[in-house]
PDB file of C-alpha atoms in Angstrom:
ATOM      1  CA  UNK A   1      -2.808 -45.970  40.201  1.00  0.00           C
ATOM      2  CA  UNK A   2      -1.565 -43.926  37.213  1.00  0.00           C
ATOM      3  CA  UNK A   3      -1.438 -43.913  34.016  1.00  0.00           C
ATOM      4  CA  UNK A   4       1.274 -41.971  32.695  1.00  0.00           C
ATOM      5  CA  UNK A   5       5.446 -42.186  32.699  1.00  0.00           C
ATOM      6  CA  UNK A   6       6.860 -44.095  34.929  1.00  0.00           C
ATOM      7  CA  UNK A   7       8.454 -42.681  37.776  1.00  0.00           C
ATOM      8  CA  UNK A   8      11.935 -43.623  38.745  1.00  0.00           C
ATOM      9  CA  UNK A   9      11.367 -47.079  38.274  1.00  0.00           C
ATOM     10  CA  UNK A  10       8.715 -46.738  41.351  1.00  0.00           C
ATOM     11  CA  UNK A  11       5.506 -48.185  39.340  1.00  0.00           C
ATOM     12  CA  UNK A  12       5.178 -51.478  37.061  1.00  0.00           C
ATOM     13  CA  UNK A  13       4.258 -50.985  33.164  1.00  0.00           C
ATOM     14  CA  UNK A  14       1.529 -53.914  32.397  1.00  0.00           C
ATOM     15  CA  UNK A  15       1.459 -55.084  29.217  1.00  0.00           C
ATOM     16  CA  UNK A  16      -2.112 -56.274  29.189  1.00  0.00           C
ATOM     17  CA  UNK A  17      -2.792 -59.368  26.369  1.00  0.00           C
ATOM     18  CA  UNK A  18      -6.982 -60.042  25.447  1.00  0.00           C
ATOM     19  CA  UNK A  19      -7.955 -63.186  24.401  1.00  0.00           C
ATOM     20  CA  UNK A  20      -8.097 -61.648  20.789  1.00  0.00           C
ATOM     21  CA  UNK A  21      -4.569 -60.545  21.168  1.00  0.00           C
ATOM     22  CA  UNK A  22      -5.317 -57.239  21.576  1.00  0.00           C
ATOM     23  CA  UNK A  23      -2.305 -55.474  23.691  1.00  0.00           C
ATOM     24  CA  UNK A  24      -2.262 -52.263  25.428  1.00  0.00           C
ATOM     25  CA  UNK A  25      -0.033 -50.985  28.355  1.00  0.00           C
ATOM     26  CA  UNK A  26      -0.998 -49.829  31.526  1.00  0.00           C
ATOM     27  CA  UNK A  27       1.256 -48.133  34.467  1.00  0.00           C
ATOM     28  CA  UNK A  28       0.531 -49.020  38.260  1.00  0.00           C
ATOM     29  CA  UNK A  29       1.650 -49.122  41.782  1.00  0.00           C
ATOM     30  CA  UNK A  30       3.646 -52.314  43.566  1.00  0.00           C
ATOM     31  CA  UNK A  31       0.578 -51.834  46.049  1.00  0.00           C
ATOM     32  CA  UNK A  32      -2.001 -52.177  43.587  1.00  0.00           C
ATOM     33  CA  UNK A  33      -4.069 -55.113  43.389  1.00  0.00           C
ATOM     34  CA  UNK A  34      -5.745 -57.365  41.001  1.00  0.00           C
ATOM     35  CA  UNK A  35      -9.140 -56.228  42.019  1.00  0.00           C
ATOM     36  CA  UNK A  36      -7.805 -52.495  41.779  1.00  0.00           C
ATOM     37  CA  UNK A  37      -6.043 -53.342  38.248  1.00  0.00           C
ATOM     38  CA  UNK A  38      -9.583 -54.614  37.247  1.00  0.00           C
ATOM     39  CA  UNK A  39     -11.556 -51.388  37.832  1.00  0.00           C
ATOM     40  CA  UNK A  40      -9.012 -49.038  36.708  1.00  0.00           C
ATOM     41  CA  UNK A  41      -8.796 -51.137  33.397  1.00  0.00           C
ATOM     42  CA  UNK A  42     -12.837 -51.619  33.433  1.00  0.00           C
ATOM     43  CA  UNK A  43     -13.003 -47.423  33.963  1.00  0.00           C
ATOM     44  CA  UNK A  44     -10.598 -46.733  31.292  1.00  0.00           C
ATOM     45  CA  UNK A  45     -11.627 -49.416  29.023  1.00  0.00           C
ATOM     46  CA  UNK A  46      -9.498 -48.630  25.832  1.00  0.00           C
ATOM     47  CA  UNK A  47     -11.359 -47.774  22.314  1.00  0.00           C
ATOM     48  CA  UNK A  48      -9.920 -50.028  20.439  1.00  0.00           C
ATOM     49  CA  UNK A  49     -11.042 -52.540  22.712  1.00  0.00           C
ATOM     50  CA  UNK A  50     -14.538 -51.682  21.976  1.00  0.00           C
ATOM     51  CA  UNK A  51     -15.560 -55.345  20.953  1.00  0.00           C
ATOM     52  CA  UNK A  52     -14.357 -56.801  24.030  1.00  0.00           C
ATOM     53  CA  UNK A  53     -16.067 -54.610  26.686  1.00  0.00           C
ATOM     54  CA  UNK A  54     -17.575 -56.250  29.535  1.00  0.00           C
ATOM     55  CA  UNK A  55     -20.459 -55.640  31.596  1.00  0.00           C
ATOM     56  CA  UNK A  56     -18.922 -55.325  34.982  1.00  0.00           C
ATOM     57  CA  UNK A  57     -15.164 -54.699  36.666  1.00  0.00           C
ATOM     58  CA  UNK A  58     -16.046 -57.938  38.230  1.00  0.00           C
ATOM     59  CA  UNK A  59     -15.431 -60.391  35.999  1.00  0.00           C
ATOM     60  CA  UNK A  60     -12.109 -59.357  35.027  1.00  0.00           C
ATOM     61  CA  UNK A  61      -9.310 -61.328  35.854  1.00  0.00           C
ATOM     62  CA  UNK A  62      -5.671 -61.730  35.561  1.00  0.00           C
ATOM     63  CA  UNK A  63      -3.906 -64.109  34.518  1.00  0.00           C
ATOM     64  CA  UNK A  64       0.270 -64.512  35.387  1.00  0.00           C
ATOM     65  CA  UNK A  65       2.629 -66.961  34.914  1.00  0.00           C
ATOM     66  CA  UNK A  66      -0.590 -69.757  33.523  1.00  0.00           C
ATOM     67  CA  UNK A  67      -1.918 -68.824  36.898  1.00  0.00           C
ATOM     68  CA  UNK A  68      -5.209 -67.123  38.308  1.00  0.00           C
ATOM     69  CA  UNK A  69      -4.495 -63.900  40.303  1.00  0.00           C
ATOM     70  CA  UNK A  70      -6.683 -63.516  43.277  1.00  0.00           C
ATOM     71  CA  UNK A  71      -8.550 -60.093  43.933  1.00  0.00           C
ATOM     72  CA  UNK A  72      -6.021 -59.328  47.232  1.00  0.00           C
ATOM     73  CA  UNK A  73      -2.913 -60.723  45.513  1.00  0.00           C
ATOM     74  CA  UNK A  74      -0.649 -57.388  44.842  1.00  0.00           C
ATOM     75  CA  UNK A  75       1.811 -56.576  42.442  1.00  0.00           C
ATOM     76  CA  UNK A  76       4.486 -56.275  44.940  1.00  0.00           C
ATOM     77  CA  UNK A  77       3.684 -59.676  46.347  1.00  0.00           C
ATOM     78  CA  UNK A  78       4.354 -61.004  43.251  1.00  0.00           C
ATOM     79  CA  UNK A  79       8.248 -59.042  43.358  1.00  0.00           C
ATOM     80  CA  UNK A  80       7.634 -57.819  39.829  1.00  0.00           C
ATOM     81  CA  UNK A  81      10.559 -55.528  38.686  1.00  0.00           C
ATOM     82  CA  UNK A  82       9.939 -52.023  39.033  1.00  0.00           C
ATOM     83  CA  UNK A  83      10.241 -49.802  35.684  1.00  0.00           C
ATOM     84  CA  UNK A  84       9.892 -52.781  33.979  1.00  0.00           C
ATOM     85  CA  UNK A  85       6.932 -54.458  31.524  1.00  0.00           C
ATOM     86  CA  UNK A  86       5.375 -57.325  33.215  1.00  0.00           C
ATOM     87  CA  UNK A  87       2.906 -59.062  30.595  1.00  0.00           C
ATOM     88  CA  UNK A  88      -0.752 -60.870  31.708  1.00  0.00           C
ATOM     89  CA  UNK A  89      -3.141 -61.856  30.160  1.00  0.00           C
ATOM     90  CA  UNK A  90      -6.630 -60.025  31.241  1.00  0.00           C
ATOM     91  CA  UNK A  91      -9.883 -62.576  30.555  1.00  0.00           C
ATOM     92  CA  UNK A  92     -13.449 -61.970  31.713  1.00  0.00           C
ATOM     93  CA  UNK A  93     -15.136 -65.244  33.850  1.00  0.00           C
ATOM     94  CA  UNK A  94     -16.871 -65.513  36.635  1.00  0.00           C
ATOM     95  CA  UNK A  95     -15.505 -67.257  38.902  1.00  0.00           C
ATOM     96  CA  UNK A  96     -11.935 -68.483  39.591  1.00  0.00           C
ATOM     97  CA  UNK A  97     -11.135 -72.460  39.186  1.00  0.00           C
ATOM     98  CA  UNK A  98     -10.961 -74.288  42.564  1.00  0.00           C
ATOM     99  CA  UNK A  99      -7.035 -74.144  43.461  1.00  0.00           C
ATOM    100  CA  UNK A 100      -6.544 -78.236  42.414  1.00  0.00           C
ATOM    101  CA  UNK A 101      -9.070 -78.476  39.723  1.00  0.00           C
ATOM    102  CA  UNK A 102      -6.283 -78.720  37.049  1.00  0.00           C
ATOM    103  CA  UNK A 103      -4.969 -81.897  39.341  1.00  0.00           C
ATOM    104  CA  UNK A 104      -7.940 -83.154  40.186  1.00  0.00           C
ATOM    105  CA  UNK A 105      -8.714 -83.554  36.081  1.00  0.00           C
ATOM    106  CA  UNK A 106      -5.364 -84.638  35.269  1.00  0.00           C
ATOM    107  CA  UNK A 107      -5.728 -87.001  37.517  1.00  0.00           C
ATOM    108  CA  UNK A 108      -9.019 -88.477  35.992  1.00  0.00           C
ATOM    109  CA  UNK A 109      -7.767 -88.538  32.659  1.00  0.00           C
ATOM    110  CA  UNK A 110      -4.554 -91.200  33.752  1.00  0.00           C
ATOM    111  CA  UNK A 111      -6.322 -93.148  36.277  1.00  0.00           C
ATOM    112  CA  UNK A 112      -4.179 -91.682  38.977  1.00  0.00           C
ATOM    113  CA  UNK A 113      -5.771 -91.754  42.727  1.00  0.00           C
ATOM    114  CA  UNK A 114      -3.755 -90.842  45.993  1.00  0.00           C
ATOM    115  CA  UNK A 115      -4.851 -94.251  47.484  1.00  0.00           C
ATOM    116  CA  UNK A 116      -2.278 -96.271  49.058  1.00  0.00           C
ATOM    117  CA  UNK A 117      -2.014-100.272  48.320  1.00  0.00           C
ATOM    118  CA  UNK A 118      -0.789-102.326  51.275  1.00  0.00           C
ATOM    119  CA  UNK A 119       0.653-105.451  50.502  1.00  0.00           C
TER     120      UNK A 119
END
């Protein structure tokens, strides 16, 4: 993990979004992973992010694409482009949502069931 230039389009510049829209860029390593992102950015918690800190590394997670990023997912895995600014949004909660949750509710709100009716 670094934090300084980017070398020779070898490391990925995150763009890191709070839920109060607060911005700041961080540099790290295709092998890094969401769990590692979280401590580094936990350890070097910026100032002006003073309002937001949080009690533990823990709780942060990442968000990409609308989508959870598991503690073992890496940025490589994800084939984001090297020397480039990826953006994500970084949120503190506890736990991750269960993988269909989002379905599952949609699902409740329109009545929708995966039951078959045989005629």
């Amino acid at each position: 993990m670094s934090c300084s230039f980017p070398e020779q389009d070898t490391d990925i510049n995150l763009r890191l979004i709070l839920v109060s829209g607060k911005t700041k860029e961080f540099l790290f390593s295709p092998n890094d992973s969401a769990a590692d992102i979280a401590k580094h950015v936990y350890d070097n918690w910026p100032m002006d992010w003073e309002e937001e800190q949080v009690s533990s590394p823990n709780i942060l997670r990442l968000i990409y694409q609308g989508r959870f990023l598991h503690g073992n997912v890496t940025l490589g895995a994800l084939k984001l482009p090297l020397g480039k600014t990826t953006v994500m949004h970084l949120v503190a909660r506890e736990n991750l949502p269960e993988p269909n949750s989002q379905g599952q509710r949609n699902r409740e709100k329109t009545g929708e069931s995966n039951c078959c009716v045989i005629l």
